[in-house]
Amino acid sequence: MNPLSNLNSYELNRRLSCELAGQCSGCPWIEQIYGEQLLSKKSSFLEGLEALGLQVAEAEIVPVALGGFRSRLDLTLQTYKGKTRLGLYSSQAREIIDMRSCPLALPELNDFLAQLREVGLPKVQKGSLRLRVGPEGQKGLWIDFANVDVRDLLQEDIWLEKISEFCTIEMGQRFKRLIRKPTGEWGLGDLELAPWFQTYVGPELLPQHLYLPLGGFSQTSWLATQRMISALLNRMSLGAGNEVLELFSGNGNFTLPLLFAGKNVVSVEMSPWAGEAIQRSFAEAQEKLPSGYGTLELFRKNLYKSDPELWWKSTWVVDPPRSGLGRLIENLESGTTKLPSEIFYISCFQTSLLQDTQRLMHLGYRPLWIYGVDQFPHTPHCEWIVQFSQ
């Protein structure tokens, strides 16, 4: 089966237009034809498997979009020699390329970026800004600056006053919400969960809000999420068990679809806010679909310091960070944890995925199914879903 057969031939033969092509490091492959990018990603992954001694006949890779789909932008703000720039690093040097818009972003997100730039940018030496638009069109800005710069912003007042008129604001690694104190001064309140993203549930894959802080992790777009969920559930419907252990579950991107596919899910995540976020999203989804869902158990644990034997199920769904499974595989190798019958491994980082594949091979696992969702067009990266079975 041709993995590109479901694509529009016009899109496949295009290059994405960008005024910063060749300058911005965000899209190193942007000057390549899109269809060639997809085939290169597939070939690269299969060659990595072959280097491990695995001869895999087929893998499928599907696009999300050529551009215009991202719901968040993670940008760097830098003031150098009196000039403030907001964008991504240059592909040629360690300096920021000033970005007025991004062809990968949703139109609403580019509008938000334009609004922010129209107000003006704070002159900080260096910091990070995450711009988000939510499923209902709401706008949010997460500011991650040095403590001294946060203090100065709160005291300066004017910039925050202007941008707070059109967006929600969070600051710092603890995702504290910007508030007005009774004195009228700016301050930082508690973390607040809000529907900044969405997943898809039920037989019709209905959109469902996902709650998270502005600075919390999510996929790049809900369109990419829909592609991944559809593929995962279709594959699991062919015979996966109904008892699922989900590790690194985040805010429920896959948890809710699994539940509304009738799976009984034990969900384990280390983020302090994740459990509440999943419960809120699950309760909201139950109002939409009052039957046909499985049971949910939630645990907050550091998965690199915990023993999955506590929650063992025959089917695992894992979506680890870029570092991979780490100690979880050590537990399997040592016999501390009973081997599951199958593992659905979701990863955006090919290096750690291949490293973990090699270790899983030594435990008797082989990849049965490989599916790529290209939510990182114009880069070497791809989101892979691999089913391992003994």
GROMACS .gro file of C-alpha atoms in nm:
model
  390
    1MET     CA    1   0.000   0.000   0.000
    2ASN     CA    2   0.139   0.338  -0.097
    3PRO     CA    3   0.158   0.538   0.229
    4LEU     CA    4   0.102   0.860   0.037
    5SER     CA    5  -0.194   0.739  -0.170
    6ASN     CA    6  -0.450   0.931   0.038
    7LEU     CA    7  -0.277   1.266  -0.013
    8ASN     CA    8  -0.367   1.545  -0.248
    9SER     CA    9  -0.106   1.533  -0.525
   10TYR     CA   10  -0.097   1.913  -0.540
   11GLU     CA   11   0.000   1.932  -0.171
   12LEU     CA   12   0.257   1.653  -0.209
   13ASN     CA   13   0.438   1.839  -0.484
   14ARG     CA   14   0.447   2.173  -0.305
   15ARG     CA   15   0.701   2.355  -0.096
   16LEU     CA   16   0.565   2.568   0.187
   17SER     CA   17   0.620   2.937   0.128
   18CYS     CA   18   0.784   3.131   0.412
   19GLU     CA   19   0.966   3.464   0.410
   20LEU     CA   20   1.217   3.321   0.660
   21ALA     CA   21   1.293   3.000   0.467
   22GLY     CA   22   1.661   2.914   0.500
   23GLN     CA   23   1.706   3.157   0.790
   24CYS     CA   24   1.486   3.022   1.071
   25SER     CA   25   1.591   2.694   1.236
   26GLY     CA   26   1.230   2.590   1.302
   27CYS     CA   27   1.181   2.427   0.960
   28PRO     CA   28   1.515   2.296   0.828
   29TRP     CA   29   1.343   2.097   0.550
   30ILE     CA   30   1.111   2.374   0.430
   31GLU     CA   31   1.280   2.401   0.091
   32GLN     CA   32   1.213   2.033   0.015
   33ILE     CA   33   0.900   1.913  -0.166
   34TYR     CA   34   0.655   1.789   0.096
   35GLY     CA   35   0.601   1.440  -0.045
   36GLU     CA   36   0.977   1.383  -0.047
   37GLN     CA   37   0.991   1.482   0.321
   38LEU     CA   38   0.735   1.216   0.413
   39LEU     CA   39   0.917   0.944   0.223
   40SER     CA   40   1.249   1.048   0.382
   41LYS     CA   41   1.102   1.021   0.732
   42LYS     CA   42   0.963   0.677   0.662
   43SER     CA   43   1.293   0.559   0.508
   44SER     CA   44   1.494   0.697   0.800
   45PHE     CA   45   1.287   0.509   1.058
   46LEU     CA   46   1.286   0.183   0.863
   47GLU     CA   47   1.663   0.208   0.814
   48GLY     CA   48   1.698   0.256   1.189
   49LEU     CA   49   1.501  -0.064   1.247
   50GLU     CA   50   1.708  -0.250   0.987
   51ALA     CA   51   2.025  -0.145   1.171
   52LEU     CA   52   1.882  -0.331   1.471
   53GLY     CA   53   1.833  -0.642   1.259
   54LEU     CA   54   1.461  -0.592   1.203
   55GLN     CA   55   1.322  -0.637   0.854
   56VAL     CA   56   0.991  -0.450   0.854
   57ALA     CA   57   0.791  -0.480   0.534
   58GLU     CA   58   0.569  -0.177   0.574
   59ALA     CA   59   0.507   0.138   0.770
   60GLU     CA   60   0.248   0.403   0.701
   61ILE     CA   61   0.295   0.777   0.738
   62VAL     CA   62   0.018   1.033   0.700
   63PRO     CA   63   0.030   1.413   0.689
   64VAL     CA   64  -0.152   1.657   0.912
   65ALA     CA   65  -0.127   1.961   0.686
   66LEU     CA   66   0.131   2.146   0.479
   67GLY     CA   67   0.083   2.443   0.713
   68GLY     CA   68  -0.177   2.649   0.898
   69PHE     CA   69  -0.254   2.395   1.172
   70ARG     CA   70  -0.050   2.461   1.488
   71SER     CA   71  -0.244   2.589   1.789
   72ARG     CA   72   0.064   2.704   1.984
   73LEU     CA   73   0.395   2.874   1.915
   74ASP     CA   74   0.696   2.853   2.148
   75LEU     CA   75   0.915   3.155   2.082
   76THR     CA   76   1.227   3.313   2.232
   77LEU     CA   77   1.240   3.683   2.323
   78GLN     CA   78   1.585   3.841   2.321
   79THR     CA   79   1.722   4.192   2.351
   80TYR     CA   80   2.067   4.231   2.198
   81LYS     CA   81   2.249   4.557   2.127
   82GLY     CA   82   1.932   4.746   2.211
   83LYS     CA   83   1.713   4.555   1.966
   84THR     CA   84   1.438   4.320   2.087
   85ARG     CA   85   1.348   4.022   1.871
   86LEU     CA   86   1.081   3.755   1.907
   87GLY     CA   87   1.110   3.433   1.711
   88LEU     CA   88   1.326   3.122   1.674
   89TYR     CA   89   1.700   3.078   1.649
   90SER     CA   90   1.874   3.136   1.320
   91SER     CA   91   1.979   2.831   1.123
   92GLN     CA   92   2.317   2.999   1.068
   93ALA     CA   93   2.411   3.153   1.406
   94ARG     CA   94   2.309   3.174   1.772
   95GLU     CA   95   2.081   3.470   1.728
   96ILE     CA   96   1.706   3.510   1.715
   97ILE     CA   97   1.535   3.557   1.380
   98ASP     CA   98   1.253   3.807   1.427
   99MET     CA   99   0.924   3.639   1.333
  100ARG     CA  100   0.617   3.836   1.226
  101SER     CA  101   0.410   3.529   1.142
  102CYS     CA  102   0.454   3.154   1.096
  103PRO     CA  103   0.303   2.961   0.803
  104LEU     CA  104   0.259   2.655   1.029
  105ALA     CA  105   0.031   2.841   1.271
  106LEU     CA  106  -0.346   2.861   1.266
  107PRO     CA  107  -0.464   3.195   1.123
  108GLU     CA  108  -0.602   3.289   1.467
  109LEU     CA  109  -0.262   3.224   1.621
  110ASN     CA  110  -0.087   3.449   1.370
  111ASP     CA  111  -0.348   3.717   1.443
  112PHE     CA  112  -0.262   3.682   1.812
  113LEU     CA  113   0.110   3.718   1.738
  114ALA     CA  114   0.039   4.033   1.535
  115GLN     CA  115  -0.166   4.178   1.824
  116LEU     CA  116   0.115   4.110   2.068
  117ARG     CA  117   0.375   4.272   1.845
  118GLU     CA  118   0.153   4.574   1.788
  119VAL     CA  119   0.147   4.641   2.162
  120GLY     CA  120   0.527   4.613   2.169
  121LEU     CA  121   0.771   4.372   2.329
  122PRO     CA  122   0.927   4.401   2.675
  123LYS     CA  123   1.301   4.461   2.672
  124VAL     CA  124   1.431   4.160   2.861
  125GLN     CA  125   1.772   4.008   2.800
  126LYS     CA  126   1.621   3.669   2.722
  127GLY     CA  127   1.305   3.472   2.793
  128SER     CA  128   1.040   3.245   2.646
  129LEU     CA  129   0.684   3.311   2.534
  130ARG     CA  130   0.425   3.046   2.450
  131LEU     CA  131   0.129   3.172   2.249
  132ARG     CA  132  -0.183   2.954   2.241
  133VAL     CA  133  -0.526   2.965   2.092
  134GLY     CA  134  -0.786   2.731   2.237
  135PRO     CA  135  -1.063   2.535   2.064
  136GLU     CA  136  -1.310   2.817   2.131
  137GLY     CA  137  -1.075   3.083   1.996
  138GLN     CA  138  -0.951   3.202   2.336
  139LYS     CA  139  -0.597   3.341   2.349
  140GLY     CA  140  -0.333   3.272   2.612
  141LEU     CA  141   0.025   3.379   2.676
  142TRP     CA  142   0.267   3.189   2.899
  143ILE     CA  143   0.566   3.400   3.004
  144ASP     CA  144   0.880   3.224   3.126
  145PHE     CA  145   1.129   3.495   3.225
  146ALA     CA  146   1.396   3.529   3.491
  147ASN     CA  147   1.256   3.622   3.833
  148VAL     CA  148   1.398   3.972   3.815
  149ASP     CA  149   1.228   4.032   3.478
  150VAL     CA  150   0.896   3.900   3.609
  151ARG     CA  151   0.924   4.136   3.906
  152ASP     CA  152   0.995   4.431   3.677
  153LEU     CA  153   0.700   4.344   3.451
  154LEU     CA  154   0.461   4.328   3.746
  155GLN     CA  155   0.582   4.664   3.872
  156GLU     CA  156   0.593   4.836   3.531
  157ASP     CA  157   0.222   4.758   3.482
  158ILE     CA  158   0.158   4.914   3.140
  159TRP     CA  159   0.258   4.625   2.909
  160LEU     CA  160   0.065   4.368   3.111
  161GLU     CA  161  -0.236   4.598   3.123
  162LYS     CA  162  -0.243   4.626   2.744
  163ILE     CA  163  -0.203   4.259   2.660
  164SER     CA  164  -0.439   4.140   2.935
  165GLU     CA  165  -0.719   4.309   2.740
  166PHE     CA  166  -0.705   4.037   2.474
  167CYS     CA  167  -0.543   3.730   2.634
  168THR     CA  168  -0.505   3.525   2.950
  169ILE     CA  169  -0.156   3.537   3.104
  170GLU     CA  170   0.044   3.281   3.302
  171MET     CA  171   0.398   3.313   3.434
  172GLY     CA  172   0.676   3.079   3.536
  173GLN     CA  173   0.735   2.707   3.569
  174ARG     CA  174   0.453   2.678   3.821
  175PHE     CA  175   0.207   2.822   3.568
  176LYS     CA  176   0.077   3.098   3.798
  177ARG     CA  177  -0.213   3.302   3.663
  178LEU     CA  178  -0.174   3.680   3.641
  179ILE     CA  179  -0.423   3.853   3.875
  180ARG     CA  180  -0.510   4.197   4.003
  181LYS     CA  181  -0.465   4.225   4.379
  182PRO     CA  182  -0.724   4.414   4.589
  183THR     CA  183  -0.467   4.697   4.601
  184GLY     CA  184  -0.484   4.725   4.222
  185GLU     CA  185  -0.130   4.592   4.175
  186TRP     CA  186  -0.047   4.296   3.954
  187GLY     CA  187   0.027   3.967   4.127
  188LEU     CA  188   0.050   3.596   4.061
  189GLY     CA  189  -0.232   3.366   4.169
  190ASP     CA  190  -0.273   2.991   4.173
  191LEU     CA  191  -0.251   2.763   3.872
  192GLU     CA  192  -0.582   2.746   3.686
  193LEU     CA  193  -0.688   2.471   3.447
  194ALA     CA  194  -0.874   2.576   3.135
  195PRO     CA  195  -0.979   2.409   2.806
  196TRP     CA  196  -0.673   2.504   2.602
  197PHE     CA  197  -0.675   2.190   2.389
  198GLN     CA  198  -0.905   1.914   2.270
  199THR     CA  199  -0.909   1.542   2.209
  200TYR     CA  200  -1.169   1.319   2.040
  201VAL     CA  201  -1.402   1.061   2.195
  202GLY     CA  202  -1.665   0.803   2.105
  203PRO     CA  203  -1.738   0.615   1.781
  204GLU     CA  204  -1.780   0.942   1.591
  205LEU     CA  205  -1.464   1.097   1.743
  206LEU     CA  206  -1.648   1.396   1.885
  207PRO     CA  207  -1.427   1.688   1.992
  208GLN     CA  208  -1.380   1.707   2.368
  209HIS     CA  209  -1.208   1.982   2.566
  210LEU     CA  210  -0.888   1.898   2.750
  211TYR     CA  211  -0.801   2.102   3.057
  212LEU     CA  212  -0.445   2.216   3.127
  213PRO     CA  213  -0.246   2.522   3.229
  214LEU     CA  214  -0.129   2.750   2.948
  215GLY     CA  215   0.229   2.639   2.997
  216GLY     CA  216   0.140   2.270   3.020
  217PHE     CA  217   0.235   2.021   2.751
  218SER     CA  218   0.003   1.941   2.462
  219GLN     CA  219   0.041   1.815   2.109
  220THR     CA  220   0.105   2.072   1.837
  221SER     CA  221  -0.254   2.071   1.711
  222TRP     CA  222  -0.587   1.900   1.763
  223LEU     CA  223  -0.586   1.796   1.397
  224ALA     CA  224  -0.271   1.592   1.461
  225THR     CA  225  -0.433   1.451   1.775
  226GLN     CA  226  -0.735   1.337   1.576
  227ARG     CA  227  -0.510   1.152   1.328
  228MET     CA  228  -0.326   0.974   1.609
  229ILE     CA  229  -0.637   0.877   1.803
  230SER     CA  230  -0.816   0.743   1.497
  231ALA     CA  231  -0.517   0.524   1.404
  232LEU     CA  232  -0.456   0.400   1.760
  233LEU     CA  233  -0.819   0.307   1.828
  234ASN     CA  234  -0.862   0.137   1.491
  235ARG     CA  235  -0.557  -0.076   1.556
  236MET     CA  236  -0.657  -0.160   1.913
  237SER     CA  237  -1.004  -0.264   1.795
  238LEU     CA  238  -0.841  -0.556   1.610
  239GLY     CA  239  -0.775  -0.747   1.930
  240ALA     CA  240  -0.617  -0.544   2.211
  241GLY     CA  241  -0.749  -0.625   2.556
  242ASN     CA  242  -0.995  -0.403   2.742
  243GLU     CA  243  -0.763  -0.360   3.042
  244VAL     CA  244  -0.510  -0.086   2.964
  245LEU     CA  245  -0.223   0.062   3.161
  246GLU     CA  246  -0.146   0.410   3.027
  247LEU     CA  247   0.189   0.552   3.132
  248PHE     CA  248   0.286   0.919   3.089
  249SER     CA  249  -0.080   1.005   3.030
  250GLY     CA  250  -0.040   1.383   3.056
  251ASN     CA  251  -0.370   1.567   3.056
  252GLY     CA  252  -0.565   1.280   2.898
  253ASN     CA  253  -0.498   1.319   2.527
  254PHE     CA  254  -0.525   0.942   2.482
  255THR     CA  255  -0.689   0.857   2.815
  256LEU     CA  256  -1.033   0.986   2.719
  257PRO     CA  257  -1.043   0.823   2.374
  258LEU     CA  258  -0.942   0.492   2.533
  259LEU     CA  259  -1.214   0.524   2.797
  260PHE     CA  260  -1.483   0.600   2.540
  261ALA     CA  261  -1.366   0.305   2.332
  262GLY     CA  262  -1.478   0.092   2.627
  263LYS     CA  263  -1.133   0.036   2.777
  264ASN     CA  264  -1.077   0.017   3.152
  265VAL     CA  265  -0.781   0.249   3.199
  266VAL     CA  266  -0.527   0.282   3.477
  267SER     CA  267  -0.367   0.620   3.406
  268VAL     CA  268  -0.030   0.714   3.559
  269GLU     CA  269   0.131   1.058   3.528
  270MET     CA  270   0.376   1.258   3.738
  271SER     CA  271   0.246   1.615   3.671
  272PRO     CA  272   0.074   1.751   3.983
  273TRP     CA  273  -0.219   1.897   3.789
  274ALA     CA  274  -0.282   1.608   3.548
  275GLY     CA  275  -0.523   1.405   3.762
  276GLU     CA  276  -0.761   1.695   3.818
  277ALA     CA  277  -0.738   1.788   3.450
  278ILE     CA  278  -0.833   1.438   3.334
  279GLN     CA  279  -1.120   1.414   3.583
  280ARG     CA  280  -1.267   1.745   3.466
  281SER     CA  281  -1.243   1.647   3.101
  282PHE     CA  282  -1.387   1.300   3.172
  283ALA     CA  283  -1.684   1.443   3.363
  284GLU     CA  284  -1.756   1.685   3.080
  285ALA     CA  285  -1.734   1.407   2.821
  286GLN     CA  286  -1.978   1.191   3.019
  287GLU     CA  287  -2.242   1.460   2.978
  288LYS     CA  288  -2.197   1.431   2.602
  289LEU     CA  289  -2.175   1.050   2.593
  290PRO     CA  290  -2.351   0.914   2.906
  291SER     CA  291  -2.278   0.547   2.829
  292GLY     CA  292  -2.029   0.319   2.657
  293TYR     CA  293  -1.720   0.417   2.853
  294GLY     CA  294  -1.485   0.214   3.070
  295THR     CA  295  -1.354   0.267   3.421
  296LEU     CA  296  -1.077   0.509   3.516
  297GLU     CA  297  -0.817   0.487   3.792
  298LEU     CA  298  -0.571   0.772   3.832
  299PHE     CA  299  -0.229   0.766   3.999
  300ARG     CA  300   0.030   1.040   4.037
  301LYS     CA  301   0.375   0.881   4.039
  302ASN     CA  302   0.724   0.950   3.911
  303LEU     CA  303   0.742   0.673   3.655
  304TYR     CA  304   1.121   0.667   3.662
  305LYS     CA  305   1.110   0.582   4.034
  306SER     CA  306   0.802   0.360   4.046
  307ASP     CA  307   0.724  -0.003   3.977
  308PRO     CA  308   0.449  -0.054   3.713
  309GLU     CA  309   0.380  -0.395   3.869
  310LEU     CA  310   0.153  -0.201   4.107
  311TRP     CA  311  -0.088  -0.137   3.820
  312TRP     CA  312   0.002  -0.417   3.578
  313LYS     CA  313  -0.221  -0.477   3.273
  314SER     CA  314  -0.162  -0.694   2.967
  315THR     CA  315  -0.186  -0.395   2.729
  316TRP     CA  316   0.027  -0.085   2.779
  317VAL     CA  317  -0.005   0.253   2.606
  318VAL     CA  318   0.304   0.466   2.668
  319ASP     CA  319   0.381   0.821   2.555
  320PRO     CA  320   0.713   0.902   2.726
  321PRO     CA  321   0.918   1.222   2.703
  322ARG     CA  322   1.205   1.248   2.457
  323SER     CA  323   1.434   1.057   2.694
  324GLY     CA  324   1.231   0.738   2.643
  325LEU     CA  325   1.117   0.472   2.888
  326GLY     CA  326   1.433   0.460   3.098
  327ARG     CA  327   1.385   0.273   3.423
  328LEU     CA  328   1.056   0.121   3.308
  329ILE     CA  329   1.250  -0.101   3.068
  330GLU     CA  330   1.501  -0.178   3.343
  331ASN     CA  331   1.210  -0.309   3.552
  332LEU     CA  332   1.102  -0.532   3.264
  333GLU     CA  333   1.460  -0.650   3.204
  334SER     CA  334   1.516  -0.735   3.570
  335GLY     CA  335   1.188  -0.921   3.606
  336THR     CA  336   1.062  -0.670   3.865
  337THR     CA  337   0.763  -0.608   3.640
  338LYS     CA  338   0.570  -0.876   3.453
  339LEU     CA  339   0.594  -0.839   3.076
  340PRO     CA  340   0.277  -0.706   2.910
  341SER     CA  341   0.144  -0.890   2.605
  342GLU     CA  342   0.164  -0.577   2.393
  343ILE     CA  343   0.289  -0.221   2.413
  344PHE     CA  344   0.163   0.069   2.203
  345TYR     CA  345   0.456   0.311   2.208
  346ILE     CA  346   0.398   0.675   2.102
  347SER     CA  347   0.705   0.891   2.041
  348CYS     CA  348   0.815   1.205   1.860
  349PHE     CA  349   1.186   1.132   1.910
  350GLN     CA  350   1.325   0.863   1.684
  351THR     CA  351   1.657   0.822   1.866
  352SER     CA  352   1.511   0.715   2.202
  353LEU     CA  353   1.237   0.513   2.029
  354LEU     CA  354   1.501   0.307   1.845
  355GLN     CA  355   1.707   0.268   2.163
  356ASP     CA  356   1.402   0.138   2.348
  357THR     CA  357   1.312  -0.084   2.051
  358GLN     CA  358   1.650  -0.256   2.078
  359ARG     CA  359   1.597  -0.324   2.449
  360LEU     CA  360   1.242  -0.447   2.391
  361MET     CA  361   1.374  -0.684   2.121
  362HIS     CA  362   1.599  -0.846   2.382
  363LEU     CA  363   1.283  -0.911   2.586
  364GLY     CA  364   1.120  -1.089   2.293
  365TYR     CA  365   0.913  -0.804   2.148
  366ARG     CA  366   0.881  -0.722   1.778
  367PRO     CA  367   0.705  -0.431   1.607
  368LEU     CA  368   0.381  -0.552   1.448
  369TRP     CA  369   0.249  -0.218   1.327
  370ILE     CA  370   0.412   0.118   1.258
  371TYR     CA  371   0.217   0.436   1.193
  372GLY     CA  372   0.356   0.786   1.154
  373VAL     CA  373   0.163   1.111   1.192
  374ASP     CA  374   0.360   1.400   1.045
  375GLN     CA  375   0.277   1.673   1.293
  376PHE     CA  376   0.624   1.824   1.240
  377PRO     CA  377   0.630   1.899   0.865
  378HIS     CA  378   0.944   2.057   0.721
  379THR     CA  379   1.160   1.899   0.994
  380PRO     CA  380   1.319   1.551   1.027
  381HIS     CA  381   1.079   1.467   1.313
  382CYS     CA  382   0.760   1.260   1.307
  383GLU     CA  383   0.517   1.125   1.568
  384TRP     CA  384   0.538   0.746   1.555
  385ILE     CA  385   0.297   0.490   1.700
  386VAL     CA  386   0.450   0.143   1.720
  387GLN     CA  387   0.273  -0.171   1.839
  388PHE     CA  388   0.514  -0.415   2.003
  389SER     CA  389   0.404  -0.771   2.070
  390GLN     CA  390   0.574  -1.084   2.201
   0.00000   0.00000   0.00000
